[in-house]
Amino acid sequence: MSKTKIENTYDAIVIGSGMSGGWAAKELCEKGLKTLVLERGRMVKHIKDYPTMNTEPWESENRFSFTEEERKNQHKQIQTGIDAYNKHFFVNDLENPYQEEKPFAWFRGYHVGGRSLTWGKHSYRLSDIDFTANAKDGHGIDWPVRYKDIAPWYDYVEKFVGVCGSNLGLKQLPDQQLQPAMKLNCAEEHLQQSVAENFDGRVVTEGRVAHLTEPLNGRGTCQYRNRCSRGCPFGAYFSSNVATIPAAEKTGNLTIRPHSIVDTITYDNQSKKASGVVVYDEQSGEKMEFFSKIIFLNASTLNSTAILMKSKSDRFPNGMGNDSGELGHNLMDHHFMVGAKGTPVGFDDKYYKGRKPVGFYIPRFHNIDKKSKTDKFLRGYGYQGGAHRIKWERGANSESYGEDFKDNLLKPGPWETFMVGFGEHLPKHENRMYLDYDNTDKFGQPQVVIDCEYGENEIEMRKQMEADAVEMLEKAGVKNIEPFNNEPIPGFSIHEMGTARMGNDPKNSVVNKFNAIHAVPNVYVTDGSFMTSSACQNPSLTYMAFTARAVNHAVNELKKKNI
């Protein structure tokens, strides 16, 4: 073995450093494996690389407004979730092009930590209602696991992540390992009471989010600043940068290599396993190869699948692990931006302290059992929402002026209660991604092409999501109700899933019940790619649980010399 190969050989390689990649790194390192993490973007260190974490608007030349050039550079990213305070955590769209056969919004963060720095932090478990849905209604394929298989791993990751909230004993929303909840404010409590009195089977509860309300592992508690997406210097919300990567570094077994664009995973015909990863250095363009016994693919759904598609060989002419022909198919994303808002009455003498990062959550209440079954659509949806007092921004479009106008804007504005539905997207073979080798990015990588849409089930569901939101607000005495049902474009939830789905049968799936590629047992895919259905709950907690479980399996298989 050459000196270069010896230097470039590790026990394990993790591709990606975001939500699931950070967990893979932590678990592998803590189990004693020398682990290389390959990140295609720059290094981001906790606190050191959060440039706007404490910055006020008046401290910026443009008061943190986008310039026209910045809008052009991030014309996709600017559509949701990005502002001038966190734009450095999202890619330049012009430098990272992709193609859309149908409208799809793809939001990306290429740096150490990835989108774990900017996620919404809602953290809910999937239930057996979700894990059995495909088998019961015939959409997609059956999950090869059930809730009892994943429950211990949900317990495991929640104790490390730190999720706050309240347990309800609901079969559609399993109880969790929770810190004390961030309490509802007065208007939210009123909605909670009204829904309990007027609707059987509907519950308003505090959102369960990965924000600490009690210190954990040296991390501080939430300070209610509402500056989360800038990077939290207190470490109060969970990210790779504050939690999993530092835990991996503590072992002495971690090597992080930023600016490493993964081209392909190499396959060894003799051993019938993957042997390593081919990488291009983002800065120098140098091509290099790294070797390992185990590879975890965590580059995010579409990027992970793109890497598998590019990883062609005599054994896999259509992409690594693509014996089933399902690689790239069954793309899903929750549909949202539908619901209602209005003015709650009777709270003008009340306010709240701080700016808590979460409001309420209404768990799914349709198609839970025979009593809640509807013939209008399959599956279901939940709501996220909150109540707040409108601030000085309410004067932005006013024609008023003068001293009285300015003085009035310094006082709390009227209350507003809003709720936004998040609905399940059925798995469908026709929803897919593929690669265009004739059009490449600046690094010579083929462009991702996305062909995905919502179907009749999602459109019908959205009508009910809007109607239910209006009904609940009306019963709570909310005035000036404004329903909304914006054009549903996949990608806006930033919950893209599928394209390398999990299943029991290699003929119709890509990875097995432990997230290993059926025909390549030492390659594990544990980001959103493996999802067999989407459920309606935010998915990141599920990625974390499956990742920890997959590492445990991989290390046990390594010890048995099976991989």
Tab-separated table of N, CA and C in Angstrom, residues 417-476:
chain	number	residue	atom	x	y	z
A	417	THR	N	-53.370	35.725	15.603
A	417	THR	CA	-53.196	34.282	15.734
A	417	THR	C	-53.156	33.681	14.334
A	418	PHE	N	-52.190	32.818	14.095
A	418	PHE	CA	-52.091	32.188	12.775
A	418	PHE	C	-51.823	30.701	12.950
A	419	MET	N	-52.241	29.922	11.971
A	419	MET	CA	-51.892	28.504	11.949
A	419	MET	C	-51.643	28.076	10.503
A	420	VAL	N	-50.578	27.293	10.333
A	420	VAL	CA	-50.149	26.828	9.018
A	420	VAL	C	-50.138	25.309	9.025
A	421	GLY	N	-50.786	24.703	8.050
A	421	GLY	CA	-50.833	23.252	7.978
A	421	GLY	C	-49.608	22.664	7.301
A	422	PHE	N	-49.207	21.484	7.762
A	422	PHE	CA	-48.164	20.693	7.105
A	422	PHE	C	-48.771	19.336	6.764
A	423	GLY	N	-48.892	19.048	5.463
A	423	GLY	CA	-49.577	17.848	5.029
A	423	GLY	C	-48.658	16.807	4.449
A	424	GLU	N	-49.092	15.557	4.520
A	424	GLU	CA	-48.304	14.445	3.982
A	424	GLU	C	-48.354	14.448	2.453
A	425	HIS	N	-47.234	14.067	1.860
A	425	HIS	CA	-47.096	13.950	0.408
A	425	HIS	C	-46.947	12.466	0.088
A	426	LEU	N	-47.887	11.922	-0.657
A	426	LEU	CA	-47.841	10.498	-0.955
A	426	LEU	C	-46.633	10.145	-1.822
A	427	PRO	N	-45.989	9.006	-1.561
A	427	PRO	CA	-44.884	8.560	-2.426
A	427	PRO	C	-45.416	8.177	-3.804
A	428	LYS	N	-44.718	8.608	-4.830
A	428	LYS	CA	-45.160	8.367	-6.204
A	428	LYS	C	-43.932	8.210	-7.092
A	429	HIS	N	-43.860	7.128	-7.835
A	429	HIS	CA	-42.688	6.827	-8.659
A	429	HIS	C	-42.365	7.961	-9.630
A	430	GLU	N	-43.400	8.620	-10.156
A	430	GLU	CA	-43.187	9.659	-11.165
A	430	GLU	C	-42.506	10.895	-10.619
A	431	ASN	N	-42.573	11.125	-9.318
A	431	ASN	CA	-41.878	12.263	-8.725
A	431	ASN	C	-40.416	11.881	-8.541
A	432	ARG	N	-39.537	12.578	-9.225
A	432	ARG	CA	-38.161	12.073	-9.324
A	432	ARG	C	-37.142	13.193	-9.491
A	433	MET	N	-35.883	12.782	-9.466
A	433	MET	CA	-34.759	13.622	-9.861
A	433	MET	C	-33.847	12.783	-10.738
A	434	TYR	N	-33.119	13.463	-11.609
A	434	TYR	CA	-32.108	12.772	-12.424
A	434	TYR	C	-30.999	13.761	-12.734
A	435	LEU	N	-29.976	13.324	-13.451
A	435	LEU	CA	-28.810	14.165	-13.703
A	435	LEU	C	-28.691	14.535	-15.175
A	436	ASP	N	-28.328	15.775	-15.420
A	436	ASP	CA	-28.060	16.268	-16.775
A	436	ASP	C	-26.551	16.415	-16.929
A	437	TYR	N	-25.939	15.456	-17.628
A	437	TYR	CA	-24.483	15.455	-17.792
A	437	TYR	C	-24.021	16.458	-18.852
A	438	ASP	N	-24.953	16.988	-19.624
A	438	ASP	CA	-24.587	17.969	-20.648
A	438	ASP	C	-24.487	19.376	-20.067
A	439	ASN	N	-25.050	19.567	-18.894
A	439	ASN	CA	-24.966	20.868	-18.216
A	439	ASN	C	-24.371	20.655	-16.830
A	440	THR	N	-23.250	21.289	-16.591
A	440	THR	CA	-22.542	21.081	-15.334
A	440	THR	C	-22.402	22.396	-14.582
A	441	ASP	N	-22.101	22.278	-13.270
A	441	ASP	CA	-21.840	23.478	-12.479
A	441	ASP	C	-20.368	23.858	-12.616
A	442	LYS	N	-19.944	24.840	-11.855
A	442	LYS	CA	-18.572	25.340	-12.000
A	442	LYS	C	-17.530	24.332	-11.557
A	443	PHE	N	-17.964	23.271	-10.861
A	443	PHE	CA	-17.035	22.232	-10.424
A	443	PHE	C	-17.065	21.017	-11.357
A	444	GLY	N	-17.811	21.150	-12.453
A	444	GLY	CA	-17.875	20.058	-13.411
A	444	GLY	C	-18.851	18.968	-13.047
A	445	GLN	N	-19.693	19.218	-12.047
A	445	GLN	CA	-20.660	18.215	-11.625
A	445	GLN	C	-21.956	18.359	-12.439
A	446	PRO	N	-22.540	17.240	-12.881
A	446	PRO	CA	-23.793	17.316	-13.640
A	446	PRO	C	-24.892	17.970	-12.813
A	447	GLN	N	-25.745	18.720	-13.482
A	447	GLN	CA	-26.806	19.411	-12.769
A	447	GLN	C	-27.935	18.448	-12.399
A	448	VAL	N	-28.488	18.660	-11.216
A	448	VAL	CA	-29.669	17.919	-10.788
A	448	VAL	C	-30.892	18.481	-11.509
A	449	VAL	N	-31.723	17.583	-12.028
A	449	VAL	CA	-32.987	17.965	-12.651
A	449	VAL	C	-34.110	17.385	-11.789
A	450	ILE	N	-35.077	18.221	-11.421
A	450	ILE	CA	-36.149	17.803	-10.512
A	450	ILE	C	-37.483	17.850	-11.240
A	451	ASP	N	-38.204	16.744	-11.157
A	451	ASP	CA	-39.514	16.611	-11.791
A	451	ASP	C	-40.484	16.100	-10.720
A	452	CYS	N	-41.123	17.019	-10.021
A	452	CYS	CA	-41.919	16.650	-8.847
A	452	CYS	C	-43.115	17.580	-8.719
A	453	GLU	N	-44.249	17.023	-8.332
A	453	GLU	CA	-45.442	17.843	-8.120
A	453	GLU	C	-46.327	17.194	-7.062
A	454	TYR	N	-47.271	17.955	-6.569
A	454	TYR	CA	-48.287	17.424	-5.675
A	454	TYR	C	-49.441	16.876	-6.514
A	455	GLY	N	-50.083	15.828	-6.001
A	455	GLY	CA	-51.159	15.186	-6.741
A	455	GLY	C	-52.531	15.562	-6.226
A	456	GLU	N	-53.537	14.858	-6.719
A	456	GLU	CA	-54.919	15.147	-6.350
A	456	GLU	C	-55.143	14.991	-4.855
A	457	ASN	N	-54.485	14.005	-4.235
A	457	ASN	CA	-54.685	13.792	-2.800
A	457	ASN	C	-54.229	15.005	-1.995
A	458	GLU	N	-53.070	15.555	-2.365
A	458	GLU	CA	-52.555	16.725	-1.656
A	458	GLU	C	-53.437	17.953	-1.885
A	459	ILE	N	-53.942	18.116	-3.117
A	459	ILE	CA	-54.784	19.274	-3.427
A	459	ILE	C	-56.096	19.209	-2.650
A	460	GLU	N	-56.689	18.017	-2.579
A	460	GLU	CA	-57.921	17.854	-1.806
A	460	GLU	C	-57.663	18.082	-0.312
A	461	MET	N	-56.547	17.589	0.154
A	461	MET	CA	-56.190	17.760	1.558
A	461	MET	C	-56.063	19.236	1.903
A	462	ARG	N	-55.497	20.016	1.010
A	462	ARG	CA	-55.272	21.435	1.276
A	462	ARG	C	-56.590	22.191	1.461
A	463	LYS	N	-57.616	21.786	0.738
A	463	LYS	CA	-58.925	22.432	0.906
A	463	LYS	C	-59.419	22.250	2.340
A	464	GLN	N	-59.229	21.044	2.870
A	464	GLN	CA	-59.668	20.770	4.232
A	464	GLN	C	-58.765	21.441	5.254
A	465	MET	N	-57.467	21.526	4.952
A	465	MET	CA	-56.531	22.207	5.851
A	465	MET	C	-56.946	23.663	6.050
A	466	GLU	N	-57.348	24.307	4.965
A	466	GLU	CA	-57.791	25.704	5.043
A	466	GLU	C	-59.100	25.805	5.821
A	467	ALA	N	-60.056	24.933	5.493
A	467	ALA	CA	-61.368	24.982	6.142
A	467	ALA	C	-61.278	24.701	7.639
A	468	ASP	N	-60.457	23.710	8.026
A	468	ASP	CA	-60.323	23.381	9.447
A	468	ASP	C	-59.682	24.521	10.221
A	469	ALA	N	-58.710	25.191	9.613
A	469	ALA	CA	-58.046	26.317	10.289
A	469	ALA	C	-59.047	27.443	10.546
A	470	VAL	N	-59.843	27.757	9.534
A	470	VAL	CA	-60.850	28.811	9.685
A	470	VAL	C	-61.849	28.434	10.773
A	471	GLU	N	-62.300	27.193	10.759
A	471	GLU	CA	-63.293	26.738	11.727
A	471	GLU	C	-62.777	26.847	13.161
A	472	MET	N	-61.546	26.445	13.389
A	472	MET	CA	-60.990	26.507	14.745
A	472	MET	C	-60.833	27.943	15.215
A	473	LEU	N	-60.423	28.845	14.332
A	473	LEU	CA	-60.292	30.248	14.718
A	473	LEU	C	-61.661	30.872	14.979
A	474	GLU	N	-62.643	30.516	14.162
A	474	GLU	CA	-63.992	31.054	14.373
A	474	GLU	C	-64.541	30.638	15.735
A	475	LYS	N	-64.379	29.367	16.088
A	475	LYS	CA	-64.883	28.874	17.369
A	475	LYS	C	-64.181	29.566	18.541
A	476	ALA	N	-62.947	30.025	18.324
A	476	ALA	CA	-62.203	30.712	19.377
A	476	ALA	C	-62.539	32.205	19.441
